[in-house]
């Protein structure tokens, strides 16, 4: 029991720190690398490595899936990886990593909205959490309307968080491969390929010079592949089977705190009043939503 508890907390700490640090990693990558091409390369590499690990551990047959399962995985991958993550990567070319993380923290709110739209009736306390979170988002986005930060970047993150929520919501409704790691590999490959296509359509390949990318960007990209896409996800999937969902869900309000702290410590990102106040409101709203939903 003690060993199992220790493993749970180690895995949870990995999800807290690794996923919280991905926003910092993305910000460093896009300092010198094109956003969609780098994101696409990240997920294609991670998807190939994960597929190889699945085949090595469970045999090549573990990668088999029906056409319907592959189509579902591709759709979810495009929503999560290309839409959700891709727009955040693009946005971080103009806004701080900590702000991006706080805006993405609103994902549980959008999930409640999607559930309500599908006929589910959230608890009054959950709806109160959504309204509180919307107030926090208003505070967070106010610098964009005031011209202090790029409003376009803020709107991109909000759109990305909605697409991520839609992908997460759809994943629960669609028929995906039975092996969750196989499904994730297909999702990352589909989303990564989509990122490459979008990058090419945007002309990010023009003037492409691999030698012009900084060492920091290369290291950050490697970190995102190995830790953000592989270690973090593996720990998360294991936690879903080994720990209560109410405990696993706490990552939703720990990750943005980690991201803001790392952005401030490493990149010297400013901790303005709107970020501190709006971030606190959003995190509080997510706490209300998660704590209410886990009782249902």
PDB file of C-alpha atoms in Angstrom:
ATOM      1  CA  UNK A   1       0.000   0.000   0.000  1.00  0.00           C
ATOM      2  CA  UNK A   2       2.831   2.387   0.905  1.00  0.00           C
ATOM      3  CA  UNK A   3       4.654   1.628  -2.359  1.00  0.00           C
ATOM      4  CA  UNK A   4       1.474   2.163  -4.356  1.00  0.00           C
ATOM      5  CA  UNK A   5       0.786   5.462  -2.596  1.00  0.00           C
ATOM      6  CA  UNK A   6       4.348   6.598  -3.257  1.00  0.00           C
ATOM      7  CA  UNK A   7       4.009   5.790  -6.947  1.00  0.00           C
ATOM      8  CA  UNK A   8       0.758   7.714  -7.161  1.00  0.00           C
ATOM      9  CA  UNK A   9       2.306  10.833  -5.676  1.00  0.00           C
ATOM     10  CA  UNK A  10       5.422  10.529  -7.837  1.00  0.00           C
ATOM     11  CA  UNK A  11       3.254  10.244 -10.954  1.00  0.00           C
ATOM     12  CA  UNK A  12       1.077  13.129  -9.793  1.00  0.00           C
ATOM     13  CA  UNK A  13       4.151  15.285  -9.171  1.00  0.00           C
ATOM     14  CA  UNK A  14       5.330  14.498 -12.708  1.00  0.00           C
ATOM     15  CA  UNK A  15       1.998  15.625 -14.172  1.00  0.00           C
ATOM     16  CA  UNK A  16       2.043  18.764 -12.000  1.00  0.00           C
ATOM     17  CA  UNK A  17       5.570  19.834 -12.913  1.00  0.00           C
ATOM     18  CA  UNK A  18       6.003  18.442 -16.431  1.00  0.00           C
ATOM     19  CA  UNK A  19       2.677  19.637 -17.837  1.00  0.00           C
ATOM     20  CA  UNK A  20       3.003  22.904 -15.981  1.00  0.00           C
ATOM     21  CA  UNK A  21       6.435  23.437 -17.525  1.00  0.00           C
ATOM     22  CA  UNK A  22       5.362  22.781 -21.110  1.00  0.00           C
ATOM     23  CA  UNK A  23       4.183  26.383 -21.479  1.00  0.00           C
ATOM     24  CA  UNK A  24       7.679  27.552 -20.632  1.00  0.00           C
ATOM     25  CA  UNK A  25       9.133  25.040 -23.085  1.00  0.00           C
ATOM     26  CA  UNK A  26       6.832  26.210 -25.861  1.00  0.00           C
ATOM     27  CA  UNK A  27       7.748  29.846 -25.237  1.00  0.00           C
ATOM     28  CA  UNK A  28      11.455  29.021 -25.553  1.00  0.00           C
ATOM     29  CA  UNK A  29      10.905  26.946 -28.703  1.00  0.00           C
ATOM     30  CA  UNK A  30       9.017  29.650 -30.591  1.00  0.00           C
ATOM     31  CA  UNK A  31      11.673  32.253 -29.809  1.00  0.00           C
ATOM     32  CA  UNK A  32      13.612  30.968 -32.830  1.00  0.00           C
ATOM     33  CA  UNK A  33      11.511  28.162 -34.385  1.00  0.00           C
ATOM     34  CA  UNK A  34       8.343  28.408 -36.512  1.00  0.00           C
ATOM     35  CA  UNK A  35       5.306  27.553 -34.350  1.00  0.00           C
ATOM     36  CA  UNK A  36       3.329  25.004 -36.366  1.00  0.00           C
ATOM     37  CA  UNK A  37       6.318  23.239 -37.929  1.00  0.00           C
ATOM     38  CA  UNK A  38       8.009  22.837 -34.543  1.00  0.00           C
ATOM     39  CA  UNK A  39       4.782  21.679 -32.870  1.00  0.00           C
ATOM     40  CA  UNK A  40       4.105  19.263 -35.711  1.00  0.00           C
ATOM     41  CA  UNK A  41       7.618  17.819 -35.504  1.00  0.00           C
ATOM     42  CA  UNK A  42       7.236  17.467 -31.725  1.00  0.00           C
ATOM     43  CA  UNK A  43       4.081  15.390 -31.882  1.00  0.00           C
ATOM     44  CA  UNK A  44       5.125  13.297 -34.867  1.00  0.00           C
ATOM     45  CA  UNK A  45       8.344  12.374 -33.052  1.00  0.00           C
ATOM     46  CA  UNK A  46       6.479  11.658 -29.819  1.00  0.00           C
ATOM     47  CA  UNK A  47       3.820   9.631 -31.641  1.00  0.00           C
ATOM     48  CA  UNK A  48       6.422   7.477 -33.401  1.00  0.00           C
ATOM     49  CA  UNK A  49       8.319   6.842 -30.165  1.00  0.00           C
ATOM     50  CA  UNK A  50       5.120   5.961 -28.315  1.00  0.00           C
ATOM     51  CA  UNK A  51       3.997   3.612 -31.100  1.00  0.00           C
ATOM     52  CA  UNK A  52       7.409   1.912 -31.015  1.00  0.00           C
ATOM     53  CA  UNK A  53       7.163   1.508 -27.230  1.00  0.00           C
ATOM     54  CA  UNK A  54       3.685  -0.019 -27.517  1.00  0.00           C
ATOM     55  CA  UNK A  55       4.875  -2.467 -30.193  1.00  0.00           C
ATOM     56  CA  UNK A  56       7.957  -3.375 -28.125  1.00  0.00           C
ATOM     57  CA  UNK A  57       6.029  -3.919 -24.907  1.00  0.00           C
ATOM     58  CA  UNK A  58       2.766  -5.472 -26.128  1.00  0.00           C
ATOM     59  CA  UNK A  59       3.670  -6.643 -29.620  1.00  0.00           C
ATOM     60  CA  UNK A  60       2.814  -5.134 -33.040  1.00  0.00           C
ATOM     61  CA  UNK A  61      -0.750  -6.434 -32.745  1.00  0.00           C
ATOM     62  CA  UNK A  62      -1.371  -3.832 -30.008  1.00  0.00           C
ATOM     63  CA  UNK A  63      -1.216  -1.136 -32.699  1.00  0.00           C
ATOM     64  CA  UNK A  64      -4.088  -2.623 -34.675  1.00  0.00           C
ATOM     65  CA  UNK A  65      -7.323  -0.660 -34.819  1.00  0.00           C
ATOM     66  CA  UNK A  66     -10.465  -0.624 -36.908  1.00  0.00           C
ATOM     67  CA  UNK A  67     -11.067   2.074 -39.491  1.00  0.00           C
ATOM     68  CA  UNK A  68     -13.690   3.639 -37.254  1.00  0.00           C
ATOM     69  CA  UNK A  69     -11.266   3.713 -34.335  1.00  0.00           C
ATOM     70  CA  UNK A  70      -8.543   5.293 -36.480  1.00  0.00           C
ATOM     71  CA  UNK A  71     -10.966   7.917 -37.821  1.00  0.00           C
ATOM     72  CA  UNK A  72     -12.027   8.765 -34.277  1.00  0.00           C
ATOM     73  CA  UNK A  73      -8.403   9.008 -33.124  1.00  0.00           C
ATOM     74  CA  UNK A  74      -7.564  11.274 -36.059  1.00  0.00           C
ATOM     75  CA  UNK A  75     -10.494  13.577 -35.292  1.00  0.00           C
ATOM     76  CA  UNK A  76      -9.611  13.795 -31.606  1.00  0.00           C
ATOM     77  CA  UNK A  77      -5.950  14.329 -32.474  1.00  0.00           C
ATOM     78  CA  UNK A  78      -6.774  17.202 -34.820  1.00  0.00           C
ATOM     79  CA  UNK A  79      -8.932  18.858 -32.167  1.00  0.00           C
ATOM     80  CA  UNK A  80      -6.503  18.362 -29.275  1.00  0.00           C
ATOM     81  CA  UNK A  81      -3.081  18.592 -30.873  1.00  0.00           C
ATOM     82  CA  UNK A  82      -3.590  20.781 -33.936  1.00  0.00           C
ATOM     83  CA  UNK A  83      -6.423  22.954 -32.640  1.00  0.00           C
ATOM     84  CA  UNK A  84      -5.871  23.010 -28.895  1.00  0.00           C
ATOM     85  CA  UNK A  85      -2.092  22.853 -28.627  1.00  0.00           C
ATOM     86  CA  UNK A  86      -1.315  24.378 -32.033  1.00  0.00           C
ATOM     87  CA  UNK A  87      -3.166  27.612 -31.327  1.00  0.00           C
ATOM     88  CA  UNK A  88      -1.485  27.912 -27.920  1.00  0.00           C
ATOM     89  CA  UNK A  89       1.923  27.509 -29.563  1.00  0.00           C
ATOM     90  CA  UNK A  90       1.078  30.207 -32.102  1.00  0.00           C
ATOM     91  CA  UNK A  91      -0.250  32.476 -29.356  1.00  0.00           C
ATOM     92  CA  UNK A  92       2.924  32.161 -27.291  1.00  0.00           C
ATOM     93  CA  UNK A  93       4.818  33.999 -30.017  1.00  0.00           C
ATOM     94  CA  UNK A  94       3.097  37.143 -28.721  1.00  0.00           C
ATOM     95  CA  UNK A  95       1.922  36.550 -25.121  1.00  0.00           C
ATOM     96  CA  UNK A  96       3.654  35.330 -21.920  1.00  0.00           C
ATOM     97  CA  UNK A  97       3.655  31.612 -21.156  1.00  0.00           C
ATOM     98  CA  UNK A  98       2.083  32.138 -17.730  1.00  0.00           C
ATOM     99  CA  UNK A  99      -0.866  34.019 -19.182  1.00  0.00           C
ATOM    100  CA  UNK A 100      -1.385  31.283 -21.771  1.00  0.00           C
ATOM    101  CA  UNK A 101      -1.479  28.655 -19.022  1.00  0.00           C
ATOM    102  CA  UNK A 102      -4.017  30.607 -16.995  1.00  0.00           C
ATOM    103  CA  UNK A 103      -6.279  31.007 -20.022  1.00  0.00           C
ATOM    104  CA  UNK A 104      -6.020  27.286 -20.795  1.00  0.00           C
ATOM    105  CA  UNK A 105      -6.995  26.533 -17.189  1.00  0.00           C
ATOM    106  CA  UNK A 106     -10.541  27.421 -18.240  1.00  0.00           C
ATOM    107  CA  UNK A 107     -10.882  24.064 -20.051  1.00  0.00           C
ATOM    108  CA  UNK A 108     -13.044  22.525 -17.255  1.00  0.00           C
ATOM    109  CA  UNK A 109     -15.428  25.467 -17.686  1.00  0.00           C
ATOM    110  CA  UNK A 110     -15.857  24.855 -21.408  1.00  0.00           C
ATOM    111  CA  UNK A 111     -16.416  21.157 -20.716  1.00  0.00           C
ATOM    112  CA  UNK A 112     -19.301  22.071 -18.425  1.00  0.00           C
ATOM    113  CA  UNK A 113     -20.751  24.290 -21.165  1.00  0.00           C
ATOM    114  CA  UNK A 114     -20.466  21.462 -23.715  1.00  0.00           C
ATOM    115  CA  UNK A 115     -22.121  19.028 -21.342  1.00  0.00           C
ATOM    116  CA  UNK A 116     -24.939  21.469 -20.725  1.00  0.00           C
ATOM    117  CA  UNK A 117     -25.396  21.862 -24.472  1.00  0.00           C
ATOM    118  CA  UNK A 118     -25.700  18.087 -24.861  1.00  0.00           C
ATOM    119  CA  UNK A 119     -28.559  17.871 -22.380  1.00  0.00           C
ATOM    120  CA  UNK A 120     -26.664  17.285 -19.128  1.00  0.00           C
ATOM    121  CA  UNK A 121     -27.731  19.495 -16.231  1.00  0.00           C
ATOM    122  CA  UNK A 122     -24.726  20.644 -14.196  1.00  0.00           C
ATOM    123  CA  UNK A 123     -25.160  21.300 -10.485  1.00  0.00           C
ATOM    124  CA  UNK A 124     -25.866  24.913  -9.435  1.00  0.00           C
ATOM    125  CA  UNK A 125     -22.480  25.032  -7.711  1.00  0.00           C
ATOM    126  CA  UNK A 126     -20.817  23.980 -10.974  1.00  0.00           C
ATOM    127  CA  UNK A 127     -22.620  26.733 -12.883  1.00  0.00           C
ATOM    128  CA  UNK A 128     -21.523  29.208 -10.220  1.00  0.00           C
ATOM    129  CA  UNK A 129     -17.952  28.061 -10.803  1.00  0.00           C
ATOM    130  CA  UNK A 130     -18.341  28.652 -14.543  1.00  0.00           C
ATOM    131  CA  UNK A 131     -19.652  32.174 -13.978  1.00  0.00           C
ATOM    132  CA  UNK A 132     -16.811  32.880 -11.555  1.00  0.00           C
ATOM    133  CA  UNK A 133     -14.321  31.582 -14.115  1.00  0.00           C
ATOM    134  CA  UNK A 134     -15.772  33.792 -16.836  1.00  0.00           C
ATOM    135  CA  UNK A 135     -15.197  36.760 -14.544  1.00  0.00           C
ATOM    136  CA  UNK A 136     -11.591  35.667 -14.119  1.00  0.00           C
ATOM    137  CA  UNK A 137     -11.162  35.374 -17.888  1.00  0.00           C
ATOM    138  CA  UNK A 138     -12.525  38.903 -18.281  1.00  0.00           C
ATOM    139  CA  UNK A 139      -9.831  40.161 -15.912  1.00  0.00           C
ATOM    140  CA  UNK A 140      -7.117  38.137 -17.659  1.00  0.00           C
ATOM    141  CA  UNK A 141      -8.059  39.395 -21.118  1.00  0.00           C
ATOM    142  CA  UNK A 142      -8.397  43.044 -20.092  1.00  0.00           C
ATOM    143  CA  UNK A 143      -4.725  43.886 -20.866  1.00  0.00           C
ATOM    144  CA  UNK A 144      -5.357  42.716 -24.431  1.00  0.00           C
ATOM    145  CA  UNK A 145      -8.206  45.151 -24.909  1.00  0.00           C
ATOM    146  CA  UNK A 146      -6.065  47.844 -23.327  1.00  0.00           C
ATOM    147  CA  UNK A 147      -3.255  47.235 -25.797  1.00  0.00           C
ATOM    148  CA  UNK A 148      -0.764  46.092 -23.138  1.00  0.00           C
ATOM    149  CA  UNK A 149      -0.450  42.616 -24.689  1.00  0.00           C
ATOM    150  CA  UNK A 150      -1.419  41.115 -28.036  1.00  0.00           C
ATOM    151  CA  UNK A 151      -5.190  40.670 -28.063  1.00  0.00           C
ATOM    152  CA  UNK A 152      -4.836  38.275 -30.983  1.00  0.00           C
ATOM    153  CA  UNK A 153      -2.698  35.945 -28.863  1.00  0.00           C
ATOM    154  CA  UNK A 154      -5.252  35.995 -26.055  1.00  0.00           C
ATOM    155  CA  UNK A 155      -8.075  35.124 -28.442  1.00  0.00           C
ATOM    156  CA  UNK A 156      -5.989  32.337 -29.984  1.00  0.00           C
ATOM    157  CA  UNK A 157      -5.493  30.706 -26.585  1.00  0.00           C
ATOM    158  CA  UNK A 158      -9.188  30.990 -25.788  1.00  0.00           C
ATOM    159  CA  UNK A 159     -10.049  29.382 -29.145  1.00  0.00           C
ATOM    160  CA  UNK A 160      -7.455  26.688 -28.501  1.00  0.00           C
ATOM    161  CA  UNK A 161      -8.897  25.920 -25.067  1.00  0.00           C
ATOM    162  CA  UNK A 162     -12.372  25.557 -26.592  1.00  0.00           C
ATOM    163  CA  UNK A 163     -11.042  23.162 -29.251  1.00  0.00           C
ATOM    164  CA  UNK A 164      -9.156  21.174 -26.586  1.00  0.00           C
ATOM    165  CA  UNK A 165     -12.372  20.929 -24.580  1.00  0.00           C
ATOM    166  CA  UNK A 166     -14.283  19.822 -27.682  1.00  0.00           C
ATOM    167  CA  UNK A 167     -11.651  17.165 -28.369  1.00  0.00           C
ATOM    168  CA  UNK A 168     -11.783  15.919 -24.777  1.00  0.00           C
ATOM    169  CA  UNK A 169     -15.581  15.887 -24.862  1.00  0.00           C
ATOM    170  CA  UNK A 170     -15.634  14.032 -28.191  1.00  0.00           C
ATOM    171  CA  UNK A 171     -13.113  11.456 -26.975  1.00  0.00           C
ATOM    172  CA  UNK A 172     -15.623  10.284 -24.374  1.00  0.00           C
ATOM    173  CA  UNK A 173     -18.295   9.825 -27.060  1.00  0.00           C
ATOM    174  CA  UNK A 174     -16.279   8.215 -29.859  1.00  0.00           C
ATOM    175  CA  UNK A 175     -14.976   4.671 -30.277  1.00  0.00           C
ATOM    176  CA  UNK A 176     -11.203   4.833 -29.828  1.00  0.00           C
ATOM    177  CA  UNK A 177      -8.575   2.048 -29.823  1.00  0.00           C
ATOM    178  CA  UNK A 178      -8.851  -0.174 -26.744  1.00  0.00           C
ATOM    179  CA  UNK A 179      -5.214   0.449 -25.840  1.00  0.00           C
ATOM    180  CA  UNK A 180      -5.083   4.102 -24.668  1.00  0.00           C
ATOM    181  CA  UNK A 181      -1.419   4.429 -25.621  1.00  0.00           C
ATOM    182  CA  UNK A 182      -2.164   3.228 -29.159  1.00  0.00           C
ATOM    183  CA  UNK A 183      -4.949   5.779 -29.404  1.00  0.00           C
ATOM    184  CA  UNK A 184      -2.659   8.523 -28.119  1.00  0.00           C
ATOM    185  CA  UNK A 185       0.031   7.606 -30.652  1.00  0.00           C
ATOM    186  CA  UNK A 186      -2.465   7.915 -33.507  1.00  0.00           C
ATOM    187  CA  UNK A 187      -3.780  11.194 -32.100  1.00  0.00           C
ATOM    188  CA  UNK A 188      -0.290  12.680 -31.852  1.00  0.00           C
ATOM    189  CA  UNK A 189       0.640  11.511 -35.354  1.00  0.00           C
ATOM    190  CA  UNK A 190      -2.572  12.952 -36.823  1.00  0.00           C
ATOM    191  CA  UNK A 191      -2.269  16.253 -34.973  1.00  0.00           C
ATOM    192  CA  UNK A 192       1.440  16.518 -35.715  1.00  0.00           C
ATOM    193  CA  UNK A 193       0.862  15.902 -39.414  1.00  0.00           C
ATOM    194  CA  UNK A 194      -1.855  18.534 -39.366  1.00  0.00           C
ATOM    195  CA  UNK A 195       0.581  20.955 -37.760  1.00  0.00           C
ATOM    196  CA  UNK A 196       3.124  20.378 -40.530  1.00  0.00           C
ATOM    197  CA  UNK A 197       0.456  20.960 -43.197  1.00  0.00           C
ATOM    198  CA  UNK A 198      -0.725  24.195 -41.539  1.00  0.00           C
ATOM    199  CA  UNK A 199       2.872  25.355 -41.128  1.00  0.00           C
ATOM    200  CA  UNK A 200       3.559  24.771 -44.819  1.00  0.00           C
ATOM    201  CA  UNK A 201       0.355  26.579 -45.793  1.00  0.00           C
ATOM    202  CA  UNK A 202       1.457  29.535 -43.640  1.00  0.00           C
ATOM    203  CA  UNK A 203       4.811  29.578 -45.431  1.00  0.00           C
ATOM    204  CA  UNK A 204       6.861  28.749 -42.341  1.00  0.00           C
ATOM    205  CA  UNK A 205       9.231  26.714 -44.518  1.00  0.00           C
ATOM    206  CA  UNK A 206      10.438  29.802 -46.411  1.00  0.00           C
ATOM    207  CA  UNK A 207      13.944  30.701 -45.350  1.00  0.00           C
ATOM    208  CA  UNK A 208      14.091  27.609 -43.157  1.00  0.00           C
ATOM    209  CA  UNK A 209      17.575  27.312 -41.656  1.00  0.00           C
ATOM    210  CA  UNK A 210      18.044  24.697 -38.935  1.00  0.00           C
ATOM    211  CA  UNK A 211      21.380  26.224 -37.950  1.00  0.00           C
ATOM    212  CA  UNK A 212      19.682  29.511 -37.058  1.00  0.00           C
ATOM    213  CA  UNK A 213      17.684  27.928 -34.238  1.00  0.00           C
ATOM    214  CA  UNK A 214      19.109  28.523 -30.792  1.00  0.00           C
ATOM    215  CA  UNK A 215      20.453  25.738 -28.602  1.00  0.00           C
ATOM    216  CA  UNK A 216      17.819  26.651 -26.022  1.00  0.00           C
ATOM    217  CA  UNK A 217      15.048  26.107 -28.569  1.00  0.00           C
ATOM    218  CA  UNK A 218      16.429  22.704 -29.577  1.00  0.00           C
ATOM    219  CA  UNK A 219      16.725  21.627 -25.946  1.00  0.00           C
ATOM    220  CA  UNK A 220      13.214  22.870 -25.197  1.00  0.00           C
ATOM    221  CA  UNK A 221      11.833  20.984 -28.209  1.00  0.00           C
ATOM    222  CA  UNK A 222      13.539  17.803 -27.026  1.00  0.00           C
ATOM    223  CA  UNK A 223      12.114  18.343 -23.556  1.00  0.00           C
ATOM    224  CA  UNK A 224       8.609  18.739 -24.959  1.00  0.00           C
ATOM    225  CA  UNK A 225       8.927  15.519 -26.970  1.00  0.00           C
ATOM    226  CA  UNK A 226      10.370  13.325 -24.204  1.00  0.00           C
ATOM    227  CA  UNK A 227       8.770  14.796 -21.115  1.00  0.00           C
ATOM    228  CA  UNK A 228       5.758  16.857 -22.171  1.00  0.00           C
ATOM    229  CA  UNK A 229       4.373  14.350 -24.683  1.00  0.00           C
ATOM    230  CA  UNK A 230       5.687  11.013 -23.357  1.00  0.00           C
ATOM    231  CA  UNK A 231       6.478  11.102 -19.624  1.00  0.00           C
ATOM    232  CA  UNK A 232       3.644  13.463 -18.713  1.00  0.00           C
ATOM    233  CA  UNK A 233       1.015  11.615 -20.731  1.00  0.00           C
ATOM    234  CA  UNK A 234       2.184   8.167 -19.566  1.00  0.00           C
ATOM    235  CA  UNK A 235       2.007   9.292 -15.945  1.00  0.00           C
ATOM    236  CA  UNK A 236      -1.459  10.756 -16.540  1.00  0.00           C
ATOM    237  CA  UNK A 237      -2.839   7.589 -18.155  1.00  0.00           C
ATOM    238  CA  UNK A 238      -1.389   5.454 -15.339  1.00  0.00           C
ATOM    239  CA  UNK A 239      -2.937   7.755 -12.743  1.00  0.00           C
ATOM    240  CA  UNK A 240      -6.372   7.409 -14.336  1.00  0.00           C
ATOM    241  CA  UNK A 241      -6.197   3.686 -13.514  1.00  0.00           C
ATOM    242  CA  UNK A 242      -4.348   3.840 -10.180  1.00  0.00           C
ATOM    243  CA  UNK A 243      -5.749   6.892  -8.380  1.00  0.00           C
ATOM    244  CA  UNK A 244      -9.135   8.519  -7.733  1.00  0.00           C
ATOM    245  CA  UNK A 245     -10.217  10.841 -10.538  1.00  0.00           C
ATOM    246  CA  UNK A 246     -10.809  13.572  -7.973  1.00  0.00           C
ATOM    247  CA  UNK A 247      -7.104  13.475  -7.111  1.00  0.00           C
ATOM    248  CA  UNK A 248      -5.926  13.288 -10.724  1.00  0.00           C
ATOM    249  CA  UNK A 249      -8.135  16.240 -11.691  1.00  0.00           C
ATOM    250  CA  UNK A 250      -6.187  18.535  -9.379  1.00  0.00           C
ATOM    251  CA  UNK A 251      -3.647  18.998 -12.179  1.00  0.00           C
ATOM    252  CA  UNK A 252      -6.113  21.437 -13.767  1.00  0.00           C
ATOM    253  CA  UNK A 253      -5.471  24.068 -11.119  1.00  0.00           C
ATOM    254  CA  UNK A 254      -1.867  23.214 -10.237  1.00  0.00           C
ATOM    255  CA  UNK A 255      -0.453  23.392 -13.781  1.00  0.00           C
ATOM    256  CA  UNK A 256      -1.168  27.124 -14.321  1.00  0.00           C
ATOM    257  CA  UNK A 257       0.407  28.001 -10.972  1.00  0.00           C
ATOM    258  CA  UNK A 258       3.551  26.069 -11.945  1.00  0.00           C
ATOM    259  CA  UNK A 259       3.573  27.726 -15.387  1.00  0.00           C
ATOM    260  CA  UNK A 260       3.257  31.249 -13.987  1.00  0.00           C
ATOM    261  CA  UNK A 261       6.001  30.616 -11.431  1.00  0.00           C
ATOM    262  CA  UNK A 262       8.398  29.195 -14.039  1.00  0.00           C
ATOM    263  CA  UNK A 263       7.703  32.015 -16.491  1.00  0.00           C
ATOM    264  CA  UNK A 264       8.452  34.555 -13.775  1.00  0.00           C
ATOM    265  CA  UNK A 265      11.598  32.773 -12.498  1.00  0.00           C
ATOM    266  CA  UNK A 266      13.179  31.786 -15.821  1.00  0.00           C
ATOM    267  CA  UNK A 267      11.858  34.207 -18.449  1.00  0.00           C
ATOM    268  CA  UNK A 268      11.303  37.166 -16.126  1.00  0.00           C
ATOM    269  CA  UNK A 269       7.667  37.442 -17.194  1.00  0.00           C
ATOM    270  CA  UNK A 270       5.869  40.237 -15.391  1.00  0.00           C
ATOM    271  CA  UNK A 271       3.353  39.368 -12.680  1.00  0.00           C
ATOM    272  CA  UNK A 272       0.859  42.132 -13.362  1.00  0.00           C
ATOM    273  CA  UNK A 273      -2.283  42.762 -11.339  1.00  0.00           C
ATOM    274  CA  UNK A 274      -4.628  41.383 -14.038  1.00  0.00           C
ATOM    275  CA  UNK A 275      -2.567  38.168 -14.241  1.00  0.00           C
ATOM    276  CA  UNK A 276      -2.430  37.697 -10.465  1.00  0.00           C
ATOM    277  CA  UNK A 277      -6.063  38.638  -9.823  1.00  0.00           C
ATOM    278  CA  UNK A 278      -7.579  37.039 -12.918  1.00  0.00           C
ATOM    279  CA  UNK A 279      -5.425  33.936 -12.484  1.00  0.00           C
ATOM    280  CA  UNK A 280      -6.499  33.553  -8.860  1.00  0.00           C
ATOM    281  CA  UNK A 281     -10.161  33.835  -9.865  1.00  0.00           C
ATOM    282  CA  UNK A 282      -9.821  31.269 -12.662  1.00  0.00           C
ATOM    283  CA  UNK A 283      -7.950  28.803 -10.430  1.00  0.00           C
ATOM    284  CA  UNK A 284     -10.581  29.267  -7.714  1.00  0.00           C
ATOM    285  CA  UNK A 285     -13.347  28.655 -10.256  1.00  0.00           C
ATOM    286  CA  UNK A 286     -11.665  25.461 -11.477  1.00  0.00           C
ATOM    287  CA  UNK A 287     -11.337  24.314  -7.858  1.00  0.00           C
ATOM    288  CA  UNK A 288     -15.072  24.846  -7.366  1.00  0.00           C
ATOM    289  CA  UNK A 289     -15.959  22.969 -10.556  1.00  0.00           C
ATOM    290  CA  UNK A 290     -13.601  20.031  -9.941  1.00  0.00           C
ATOM    291  CA  UNK A 291     -14.550  19.656  -6.272  1.00  0.00           C
ATOM    292  CA  UNK A 292     -18.259  19.748  -7.133  1.00  0.00           C
ATOM    293  CA  UNK A 293     -18.096  17.358 -10.075  1.00  0.00           C
ATOM    294  CA  UNK A 294     -16.093  14.724  -8.205  1.00  0.00           C
ATOM    295  CA  UNK A 295     -18.966  14.338  -5.742  1.00  0.00           C
ATOM    296  CA  UNK A 296     -21.466  13.484  -8.473  1.00  0.00           C
TER     297      UNK A 296
END
